[in-house]
Short mmCIF file of C-alpha atoms in Angstrom, two decimals:
data_model
loop_
_atom_site.label_atom_id
_atom_site.label_comp_id
_atom_site.label_asym_id
_atom_site.label_seq_id
_atom_site.Cartn_x
_atom_site.Cartn_y
_atom_site.Cartn_z
CA MET A 10 -0.07 0.56 0.25
CA TYR A 11 0.93 3.77 -1.11
CA ASP A 12 2.22 5.86 1.32
CA PHE A 13 0.60 9.13 0.57
CA ASP A 14 2.37 12.46 2.13
CA TRP A 15 1.07 15.32 1.72
CA SER A 16 3.54 17.62 3.84
CA SER A 17 5.41 19.22 0.76
CA ILE A 18 1.68 20.92 -0.59
CA PRO A 19 1.39 23.19 1.71
CA ASN A 20 5.03 25.27 1.67
CA ALA A 21 4.75 24.17 -2.24
CA LEU A 22 1.53 26.94 -2.60
CA PRO A 23 2.87 30.00 -3.07
CA PHE A 24 5.38 28.45 -5.90
CA LEU A 25 1.70 26.83 -7.10
CA TRP A 26 0.53 30.21 -7.10
CA ASP A 27 2.38 31.23 -9.52
CA GLY A 28 1.98 28.90 -11.36
CA MET A 29 -2.29 29.33 -11.63
CA LYS A 30 -1.72 32.78 -12.34
CA ILE A 31 0.88 31.61 -15.67
CA SER A 32 -2.01 29.11 -16.66
CA ILE A 33 -4.49 31.69 -15.77
CA GLN A 34 -2.62 35.14 -18.05
CA ILE A 35 -2.54 32.16 -21.07
CA THR A 36 -5.86 30.82 -21.01
CA ALA A 37 -7.42 35.28 -21.12
CA THR A 38 -4.73 35.60 -23.75
CA ALA A 39 -6.34 32.81 -25.71
CA VAL A 40 -9.43 33.21 -24.90
CA VAL A 41 -9.81 37.92 -26.01
CA VAL A 42 -7.38 37.62 -28.81
CA GLY A 43 -8.42 34.14 -29.65
CA ILE A 44 -12.93 35.46 -30.52
CA LEU A 45 -11.57 38.39 -31.93
CA TRP A 46 -9.13 36.68 -34.74
CA GLY A 47 -12.12 33.98 -34.63
CA THR A 48 -14.35 36.96 -35.33
CA LEU A 49 -13.03 38.21 -37.88
CA LEU A 50 -12.46 34.51 -39.31
CA ALA A 51 -15.55 33.73 -39.60
CA LEU A 52 -16.37 37.04 -40.77
CA MET A 53 -13.85 36.49 -44.01
CA ARG A 54 -15.67 33.01 -44.21
CA LEU A 55 -18.52 34.20 -44.96
CA SER A 56 -17.70 37.39 -47.16
CA PRO A 57 -19.33 37.09 -51.36
CA ILE A 58 -14.85 38.09 -51.28
CA LYS A 59 -14.04 34.75 -52.71
CA PRO A 60 -10.12 34.89 -51.42
CA LEU A 61 -10.81 35.90 -47.68
CA SER A 62 -13.31 33.22 -46.99
CA TRP A 63 -10.76 30.89 -49.10
CA PHE A 64 -8.23 31.88 -46.48
CA ALA A 65 -10.14 31.53 -43.93
CA ALA A 66 -11.27 28.22 -44.55
CA GLY A 67 -7.90 26.74 -45.22
CA TYR A 68 -6.55 28.05 -41.68
CA VAL A 69 -9.34 26.84 -39.31
CA ASN A 70 -9.28 23.22 -41.50
CA LEU A 71 -4.87 24.00 -41.17
CA PHE A 72 -5.41 24.45 -37.37
CA ARG A 73 -8.02 22.23 -36.40
CA ALA A 74 -6.20 18.77 -38.05
CA VAL A 75 -3.09 19.47 -36.29
CA PRO A 76 -2.57 18.21 -32.37
CA LEU A 77 -1.97 21.15 -29.86
CA VAL A 78 1.08 20.60 -28.74
CA MET A 79 2.68 20.51 -32.37
CA VAL A 80 1.53 24.01 -33.00
CA LEU A 81 2.57 24.65 -29.17
CA LEU A 82 5.90 23.29 -29.89
CA TRP A 83 6.28 25.06 -33.41
CA PHE A 84 6.06 28.16 -31.80
CA PHE A 85 8.36 27.49 -29.33
CA LEU A 86 11.22 26.07 -31.66
CA ILE A 87 10.86 27.93 -34.39
CA VAL A 88 8.86 31.26 -33.68
CA PRO A 89 11.93 32.56 -31.38
CA HIS A 90 14.61 32.44 -34.17
CA LEU A 91 12.39 33.44 -36.64
CA LEU A 92 11.87 36.59 -35.00
CA GLU A 93 15.31 36.41 -33.47
CA SER A 94 16.16 36.40 -37.03
CA ILE A 95 13.70 39.39 -38.60
CA PHE A 96 13.80 41.95 -35.77
CA GLY A 97 16.99 41.24 -34.09
CA PHE A 98 15.97 40.42 -30.47
CA PRO A 99 18.60 39.90 -28.34
CA ARG A 100 19.58 36.04 -28.54
CA GLY A 101 18.12 33.10 -26.62
CA SER A 102 15.71 36.34 -24.99
CA ASP A 103 12.87 34.16 -23.14
CA MET A 104 10.22 34.21 -25.28
CA ARG A 105 8.57 31.58 -24.26
CA MET A 106 5.29 33.42 -22.71
CA GLY A 107 5.08 34.36 -25.48
CA SER A 108 5.14 32.09 -28.07
CA ALA A 109 2.86 30.22 -25.32
CA MET A 110 -0.03 32.99 -25.84
CA ALA A 111 0.41 33.59 -29.53
CA GLY A 112 0.47 29.74 -30.14
CA PHE A 113 -2.91 29.35 -27.63
CA ALA A 114 -4.78 32.18 -29.17
CA LEU A 115 -4.12 31.73 -33.23
CA PHE A 116 -5.18 27.71 -32.07
CA GLU A 117 -7.96 28.66 -30.63
CA ALA A 118 -8.85 30.60 -33.59
CA ALA A 119 -9.91 28.36 -35.56
CA TYR A 120 -12.11 26.56 -32.76
CA TYR A 121 -13.97 30.24 -31.51
CA SER A 122 -14.65 31.29 -35.71
CA GLU A 123 -16.95 28.41 -36.11
CA ILE A 124 -18.52 28.41 -33.36
CA MET A 125 -19.08 32.80 -34.21
CA ARG A 126 -20.03 30.90 -37.97
CA ALA A 127 -23.07 29.32 -36.23
CA GLY A 128 -23.81 32.17 -34.03
CA ILE A 129 -23.64 34.63 -37.82
CA GLN A 130 -25.75 32.00 -39.18
CA SER A 131 -28.21 31.43 -36.27
CA VAL A 132 -29.16 35.76 -36.24
CA PRO A 133 -32.59 35.68 -38.90
CA LYS A 134 -31.71 36.50 -42.16
CA GLY A 135 -34.43 40.02 -42.38
CA GLN A 136 -32.13 41.05 -39.55
CA MET A 137 -29.52 42.31 -41.84
CA ALA A 138 -31.95 43.74 -44.18
CA ALA A 139 -34.12 45.10 -41.68
CA ALA A 140 -30.32 47.14 -40.77
CA SER A 141 -29.72 47.37 -44.38
CA ALA A 142 -33.67 48.62 -45.42
CA LEU A 143 -32.13 51.73 -42.63
CA GLY A 144 -29.68 52.26 -44.82
CA MET A 145 -26.73 50.50 -41.91
CA ASN A 146 -24.04 49.30 -44.56
CA TYR A 147 -22.32 46.11 -43.80
CA GLY A 148 -19.90 46.91 -41.71
CA GLN A 149 -22.82 48.82 -39.94
CA SER A 150 -25.21 46.08 -39.72
CA MET A 151 -22.23 43.60 -38.59
CA ARG A 152 -21.00 46.06 -35.33
CA LEU A 153 -24.18 47.09 -34.70
CA ILE A 154 -26.99 44.33 -35.39
CA ILE A 155 -25.95 41.26 -36.16
CA LEU A 156 -22.64 40.69 -33.82
CA PRO A 157 -24.15 40.65 -31.23
CA GLN A 158 -27.24 39.13 -31.25
CA ALA A 159 -25.03 35.92 -32.77
CA PHE A 160 -22.10 36.09 -29.49
CA ARG A 161 -25.10 36.87 -27.06
CA ASN A 162 -25.97 33.64 -28.85
CA MET A 163 -22.81 31.95 -28.75
CA VAL A 164 -21.89 32.69 -24.82
CA PRO A 165 -22.28 29.20 -22.91
CA LEU A 166 -20.06 28.01 -25.89
CA LEU A 167 -17.06 29.70 -26.12
CA LEU A 168 -17.22 29.66 -22.69
CA THR A 169 -16.83 26.23 -22.76
CA GLN A 170 -14.53 26.18 -25.19
CA GLY A 171 -12.55 28.46 -22.57
CA ILE A 172 -12.31 25.94 -20.29
CA ILE A 173 -11.19 22.95 -22.27
CA LEU A 174 -8.44 26.10 -23.26
CA PHE A 175 -7.51 26.32 -19.04
CA GLN A 176 -7.42 22.07 -18.56
CA ASP A 177 -5.79 22.26 -22.33
CA THR A 178 -2.95 25.76 -20.75
CA SER A 179 -1.12 21.90 -18.53
CA LEU A 180 -0.04 21.50 -22.95
CA VAL A 181 2.95 23.93 -22.33
CA TYR A 182 4.96 21.77 -19.94
CA VAL A 183 6.62 21.41 -23.21
CA SER A 184 8.92 24.45 -23.34
CA ALA A 185 9.73 23.13 -19.28
CA LEU A 186 6.96 26.65 -18.91
CA ALA A 187 6.09 26.45 -14.46
CA ASP A 188 2.59 27.21 -15.20
CA PHE A 189 0.54 25.19 -12.12
CA PHE A 190 0.55 21.76 -13.70
CA GLY A 191 4.82 22.21 -14.84
CA ALA A 192 5.20 23.71 -10.64
CA ALA A 193 2.91 20.89 -9.82
CA TYR A 194 5.33 18.65 -11.63
CA LYS A 195 8.38 20.37 -10.74
CA VAL A 196 7.35 19.99 -7.14
CA GLY A 197 6.67 16.43 -6.72
CA ASP A 198 9.95 15.84 -8.96
CA ARG A 199 12.19 18.23 -6.74
CA ASP A 200 10.52 16.29 -3.48
CA GLY A 201 9.86 12.72 -4.19
CA ARG A 202 6.01 13.04 -4.29
CA LEU A 203 5.01 13.24 -7.92
CA VAL A 204 2.16 11.09 -6.93
CA GLU A 205 0.86 14.03 -4.36
CA LEU A 206 1.19 16.48 -6.67
CA LEU A 207 -0.71 15.01 -9.50
CA LEU A 208 -3.36 14.15 -7.68
CA PHE A 209 -4.26 17.36 -5.99
CA ALA A 210 -2.94 19.60 -9.65
CA GLY A 211 -6.29 17.13 -10.82
CA ALA A 212 -8.72 17.98 -8.01
CA VAL A 213 -7.60 21.68 -8.16
CA TYR A 214 -8.04 21.97 -12.36
CA PHE A 215 -11.34 19.44 -11.54
CA VAL A 216 -12.84 22.13 -8.94
CA ILE A 217 -12.09 25.24 -11.38
CA CYS A 218 -13.59 23.70 -14.45
CA PHE A 219 -16.42 22.04 -12.42
CA THR A 220 -17.64 25.07 -11.17
CA ALA A 221 -17.40 27.28 -14.71
CA SER A 222 -19.04 24.75 -16.17
CA ARG A 223 -21.81 24.47 -13.92
CA ILE A 224 -22.37 28.67 -14.19
CA VAL A 225 -21.72 28.10 -17.83
CA ARG A 226 -24.94 25.43 -17.43
CA ARG A 227 -26.99 28.50 -15.06
CA TYR A 228 -26.56 30.66 -17.53
CA GLN A 229 -27.57 28.85 -20.41
CA GLN A 230 -30.88 27.84 -18.87
CA LYS A 231 -31.38 31.55 -18.53
CA LEU A 232 -30.90 32.19 -22.10
CA LYS A 233 -33.53 29.42 -22.85
CA ILE A 234 -36.82 30.49 -20.44
CA ALA A 235 -35.59 34.70 -21.65
CA MET B 17 -41.60 59.29 -57.06
CA ILE B 18 -40.95 56.21 -57.58
CA THR B 19 -40.39 54.38 -61.63
CA MET B 20 -39.96 51.02 -62.46
CA ASN B 21 -39.57 49.91 -66.39
CA LYS B 22 -39.63 47.14 -68.14
CA VAL B 23 -38.24 45.28 -64.30
CA SER B 24 -37.62 41.47 -65.53
CA LYS B 25 -35.10 39.59 -61.98
CA HIS B 26 -34.69 35.23 -61.98
CA TYR B 27 -33.20 33.45 -60.14
CA GLY B 28 -31.81 30.92 -61.46
CA ALA B 29 -33.88 29.27 -64.47
CA PHE B 30 -36.96 30.53 -62.01
CA GLN B 31 -38.67 33.48 -63.08
CA VAL B 32 -40.22 35.53 -60.49
CA LEU B 33 -40.46 39.33 -61.84
CA THR B 34 -41.03 39.48 -65.91
CA ASP B 35 -41.44 43.25 -67.52
CA CYS B 36 -42.95 45.32 -64.47
CA SER B 37 -43.11 48.39 -65.35
CA THR B 38 -45.28 51.10 -63.11
CA GLN B 39 -45.46 54.45 -61.42
CA VAL B 40 -45.77 55.62 -57.79
CA HIS B 41 -46.43 59.34 -57.56
CA LYS B 42 -45.84 61.68 -54.36
CA GLY B 43 -48.95 60.81 -52.39
CA GLU B 44 -50.27 57.64 -53.70
CA VAL B 45 -50.85 54.54 -51.94
CA ILE B 46 -50.57 51.86 -54.01
CA VAL B 47 -51.92 48.67 -52.48
CA VAL B 48 -50.37 45.42 -54.33
CA CYS B 49 -52.25 41.95 -54.10
CA GLY B 50 -52.23 38.87 -55.55
CA PRO B 51 -51.93 34.86 -55.23
CA SER B 52 -49.13 33.89 -52.99
CA GLY B 53 -45.85 33.49 -55.57
CA SER B 54 -46.85 36.26 -57.55
CA GLY B 55 -43.66 38.50 -57.00
CA LYS B 56 -45.64 40.81 -55.37
CA SER B 57 -42.50 41.16 -52.33
CA THR B 58 -40.05 41.22 -54.58
CA LEU B 59 -41.70 43.82 -56.14
CA ILE B 60 -41.83 46.39 -53.43
CA LYS B 61 -37.69 44.53 -52.86
CA VAL B 62 -36.51 45.57 -56.00
CA VAL B 63 -37.58 49.72 -54.59
CA ASN B 64 -35.14 49.56 -52.05
CA GLY B 65 -32.42 47.77 -53.56
CA LEU B 66 -33.22 44.93 -51.09
CA GLU B 67 -32.59 41.85 -53.60
CA PRO B 68 -31.03 42.92 -57.06
CA PHE B 69 -32.36 42.93 -60.68
CA GLN B 70 -30.94 41.28 -64.11
CA SER B 71 -32.78 44.07 -66.51
CA GLY B 72 -35.05 46.65 -66.57
CA GLU B 73 -35.12 50.23 -64.44
CA ILE B 74 -36.14 51.46 -61.22
CA ILE B 75 -36.03 55.59 -61.05
CA VAL B 76 -36.85 56.30 -57.44
CA ASN B 77 -36.40 59.91 -56.19
CA GLY B 78 -34.59 60.93 -59.22
CA VAL B 79 -31.87 57.98 -58.34
CA SER B 80 -31.76 54.54 -60.44
CA VAL B 81 -31.43 51.95 -58.47
CA GLY B 82 -29.58 48.91 -60.51
CA ASP B 83 -26.93 51.37 -60.80
CA PRO B 84 -23.23 50.27 -59.05
CA LYS B 85 -22.65 54.63 -58.58
CA THR B 86 -25.30 55.17 -56.67
CA ASN B 87 -24.99 54.76 -52.83
CA LEU B 88 -27.70 52.19 -51.65
CA SER B 89 -27.09 52.18 -48.26
CA LYS B 90 -28.04 56.44 -48.16
CA LEU B 91 -31.29 55.45 -51.26
CA ARG B 92 -32.42 53.38 -48.67
CA SER B 93 -32.42 55.49 -45.14
CA THR B 94 -34.56 57.84 -47.67
CA VAL B 95 -36.50 54.27 -48.13
CA GLY B 96 -38.72 52.96 -44.99
CA MET B 97 -39.02 49.44 -45.38
CA VAL B 98 -42.10 47.71 -42.58
CA PHE B 99 -41.25 43.76 -42.55
CA GLN B 100 -43.86 40.76 -41.52
CA ASN B 101 -41.95 39.05 -38.85
CA PHE B 102 -41.56 42.74 -37.87
CA GLU B 103 -37.11 42.48 -36.96
CA LEU B 104 -37.36 44.88 -35.23
CA PHE B 105 -33.60 44.64 -32.90
CA PRO B 106 -34.26 42.69 -29.83
CA HIS B 107 -30.41 43.55 -28.30
CA MET B 108 -32.24 46.51 -28.02
CA SER B 109 -34.80 48.63 -26.32
CA ILE B 110 -37.81 50.23 -27.83
CA ILE B 111 -36.58 52.66 -27.70
CA ASP B 112 -32.55 52.28 -28.61
CA ASN B 113 -34.31 50.62 -31.97
CA LEU B 114 -35.65 53.84 -33.17
CA ALA B 115 -32.51 55.63 -32.42
CA ILE B 116 -29.43 54.30 -33.46
CA ALA B 117 -29.96 54.10 -37.20
CA GLN B 118 -30.64 58.46 -37.05
CA VAL B 119 -27.04 58.31 -35.11
CA LYS B 120 -25.60 55.96 -36.79
CA VAL B 121 -26.35 56.85 -40.14
CA LEU B 122 -28.01 59.76 -40.34
CA GLY B 123 -25.67 61.19 -37.42
CA ARG B 124 -28.30 62.69 -35.78
CA THR B 125 -27.50 63.32 -31.81
CA GLN B 126 -28.52 60.83 -29.28
CA GLU B 127 -30.45 63.59 -27.45
CA VAL B 128 -32.30 64.71 -30.96
CA ALA B 129 -33.16 61.08 -31.94
CA ARG B 130 -34.36 59.40 -28.34
CA ASP B 131 -36.56 62.94 -28.83
CA LYS B 132 -37.62 61.78 -32.02
CA GLY B 133 -38.25 57.97 -31.19
CA PHE B 134 -40.68 59.24 -27.79
CA LYS B 135 -42.45 61.50 -30.64
CA LEU B 136 -42.70 59.02 -32.82
CA LEU B 137 -44.28 56.18 -30.21
CA ASP B 138 -46.60 58.44 -28.97
CA ARG B 139 -47.94 58.57 -32.00
CA VAL B 140 -48.09 55.33 -32.19
CA GLY B 141 -49.19 54.68 -29.04
CA LEU B 142 -46.34 53.50 -27.50
CA ARG B 143 -44.80 55.74 -25.59
CA ALA B 144 -45.54 53.61 -22.03
CA GLN B 145 -43.31 50.95 -23.88
CA ALA B 146 -40.19 53.41 -24.42
CA GLU B 147 -37.65 51.62 -22.76
CA LYS B 148 -38.91 48.01 -23.12
CA TYR B 149 -37.84 44.89 -25.15
CA PRO B 150 -39.36 43.71 -28.65
CA GLY B 151 -39.79 40.67 -27.40
CA GLN B 152 -42.03 41.93 -23.88
CA LEU B 153 -44.24 43.99 -26.32
CA SER B 154 -47.70 41.68 -28.28
CA GLY B 155 -46.55 41.74 -32.28
CA GLY B 156 -49.41 43.78 -33.23
CA GLN B 157 -46.99 46.32 -31.12
CA GLN B 158 -44.01 45.56 -31.75
CA GLN B 159 -45.25 46.57 -35.88
CA ARG B 160 -46.79 49.57 -34.66
CA VAL B 161 -42.74 50.05 -33.63
CA ALA B 162 -41.50 49.19 -37.31
CA ILE B 163 -43.43 51.69 -38.58
CA ALA B 164 -42.12 53.90 -36.43
CA ARG B 165 -38.41 52.61 -36.71
CA ALA B 166 -38.52 53.17 -40.49
CA LEU B 167 -40.58 57.21 -39.99
CA ALA B 168 -38.38 57.96 -37.71
CA MET B 169 -35.98 58.48 -40.74
CA ASP B 170 -37.97 61.09 -42.27
CA PRO B 171 -38.93 58.34 -45.64
CA ILE B 172 -39.68 59.92 -48.58
CA CYS B 173 -41.96 57.08 -49.28
CA MET B 174 -42.95 54.17 -46.75
CA LEU B 175 -43.39 50.26 -48.70
CA PHE B 176 -44.81 47.71 -46.65
CA ASP B 177 -44.14 44.08 -47.23
CA GLU B 178 -47.41 42.06 -46.09
CA PRO B 179 -46.92 43.86 -41.99
CA THR B 180 -50.54 42.74 -41.11
CA SER B 181 -50.30 38.70 -42.69
CA ALA B 182 -47.47 37.68 -38.83
CA LEU B 183 -50.19 38.74 -36.90
CA ASP B 184 -52.88 38.05 -35.37
CA PRO B 185 -56.65 38.22 -35.95
CA GLU B 186 -56.85 41.24 -33.19
CA MET B 187 -54.32 43.63 -33.66
CA VAL B 188 -54.43 43.72 -37.27
CA ASN B 189 -56.94 46.54 -36.60
CA GLU B 190 -54.70 48.69 -34.18
CA VAL B 191 -51.54 48.74 -37.55
CA LEU B 192 -53.75 49.10 -40.17
CA ASP B 193 -54.93 52.17 -38.23
CA VAL B 194 -51.79 53.41 -38.21
CA MET B 195 -51.14 52.28 -41.81
CA THR B 196 -54.20 54.86 -41.92
CA GLU B 197 -53.24 57.62 -40.88
CA LEU B 198 -50.51 58.09 -42.48
CA ALA B 199 -52.26 57.71 -45.58
CA ARG B 200 -54.46 60.32 -45.39
CA GLU B 201 -51.95 62.25 -44.16
CA GLY B 202 -50.35 61.92 -47.54
CA MET B 203 -47.04 58.97 -47.03
CA THR B 204 -46.47 58.26 -50.18
CA MET B 205 -46.85 54.03 -49.31
CA MET B 206 -45.92 50.63 -51.33
CA CYS B 207 -48.02 47.48 -49.13
CA VAL B 208 -48.01 44.33 -50.33
CA THR B 209 -51.19 43.32 -48.33
CA HIS B 210 -54.15 41.12 -48.61
CA GLU B 211 -56.54 43.42 -46.13
CA MET B 212 -58.54 44.64 -49.33
CA GLY B 213 -60.84 47.23 -46.54
CA PHE B 214 -57.33 48.51 -46.27
CA ALA B 215 -57.67 48.64 -49.85
CA LYS B 216 -60.73 50.26 -50.70
CA ARG B 217 -60.45 52.48 -48.45
CA VAL B 218 -56.35 54.33 -48.64
CA ALA B 219 -55.63 52.90 -51.55
CA SER B 220 -55.49 55.18 -55.16
CA ARG B 221 -54.36 52.66 -57.08
CA VAL B 222 -54.49 48.22 -57.43
CA ILE B 223 -51.84 46.39 -58.62
CA PHE B 224 -52.71 43.04 -59.26
CA MET B 225 -49.61 40.64 -59.92
CA ASP B 226 -50.36 36.87 -61.31
CA GLN B 227 -46.70 34.74 -62.18
CA GLY B 228 -43.83 37.55 -61.46
CA ARG B 229 -46.34 40.43 -64.38
CA ILE B 230 -48.00 43.08 -63.63
CA VAL B 231 -51.40 42.34 -64.75
CA GLU B 232 -53.59 44.61 -63.19
CA ASP B 233 -52.93 48.44 -62.52
CA ASP B 234 -55.23 50.49 -61.93
CA SER B 235 -57.39 52.12 -59.46
CA LYS B 236 -59.88 50.69 -57.11
CA GLU B 237 -62.51 51.51 -58.65
CA ALA B 238 -62.05 49.66 -61.08
CA PHE B 239 -60.72 46.53 -59.95
CA PHE B 240 -62.90 45.97 -57.47
CA GLU B 241 -65.76 47.05 -59.56
CA ASN B 242 -65.16 45.65 -62.59
CA PRO B 243 -61.33 43.98 -62.76
CA ARG B 244 -60.73 43.28 -66.89
CA SER B 245 -58.41 40.06 -66.18
CA GLU B 246 -59.71 36.47 -65.87
CA ARG B 247 -57.29 35.82 -62.67
CA ALA B 248 -58.20 38.67 -60.88
CA GLN B 249 -62.13 37.99 -60.66
CA GLN B 250 -61.02 33.83 -59.04
CA PHE B 251 -58.33 36.78 -57.11
CA LEU B 252 -61.41 39.08 -55.69
CA ALA B 253 -64.73 36.52 -55.44
CA LYS B 254 -62.01 33.78 -53.60
CA ILE B 255 -60.22 36.91 -51.19
CA LEU B 256 -63.65 38.57 -50.57
CA HIS B 257 -66.10 35.48 -49.97
CA HIS B 258 -64.53 35.69 -45.77
#
């Protein structure tokens, strides 16, 4: 029978909290940038201008067809070198955090764009006609009438995607960036208490994600009634 | 004010409008009727360019609708339109529904736009509902708001696309009353409607359509008392029986 020893956790809490802050930062950046860029991609995809539509379709299909961990590795290994040679950043400067944020944001944008596309298509056609009939141009109609409704209809899905993203941030361990999962792993490895630390980290992820998805479900019910 | 000259439109091989020509003068109220699928809704949607057409010419207040150089948004801001399904913006309060295009399209200040909005709500008897959302109003009330929203742009003419078809019977009259009043005040109107009582009361002319063609275009007296085409006679016999 395995002897559990949880004593190394209390002392490690500040370090773990620092890790959690990194996880949250990456998640927040990727959600915000991902939704903005994803919305633009969705608009391009629905645009009558063929090259824009092709570009968006290609982008979405590419990112949805490769594993996230691979995209992250590209951003850790290849993009920093490119930036160094293009912008003359000093060699070896630590760009792991920026790389992680960019990698997640660009990857998630592909998923957010599909959600926003469905959201835009869920708004009745007559709304666009009514906006046009009042003299609004395409941009105004989209920005003032269609997107707010699309966004509101899709909030539960966007948030659910955000929860999945939060779990996926643990993949930054491939770059040895100490997010929450990475921090827990380091502490466990150092103290020879890997099992306890990983169980603890798992419990924390579970509590956060489970609570968040409950809240989303509540909101969804409210949206249905309204 | 509105001139249509041999307007034709097709979706692929399906001909929706064939050689439609008519004129609407200032202050006239034109009722467009006909069996479903006859192209009457399309006829008024091509007037403000909501539906494109392939040949012919439409001139609204001196501006050619089909000309690619025409600023369609600007043209549409001068032509009011009311839809079968109201199409109020559900994420905005009633007063914001009335104000938004005034502010964003005409460049009025929020204050002027709201003021105008309140006045128009007063006129359609819905001032008390200004801060509510469309979903909280009945169909008849929503349609009256939609009319007020179109009027807020100070349109030179109004297009109505079956404004009472989606309403419960007891709400039809409240909308027709607003339209009748508008007609009496001299608004130029094109209305697609099955409400023949409304047509008899306020129409200057009736256009009867069948299979994408304008079959009759006559004064209401001539149309109701003495329809020339057999198709219009059949239509009237059916629709006036109840």
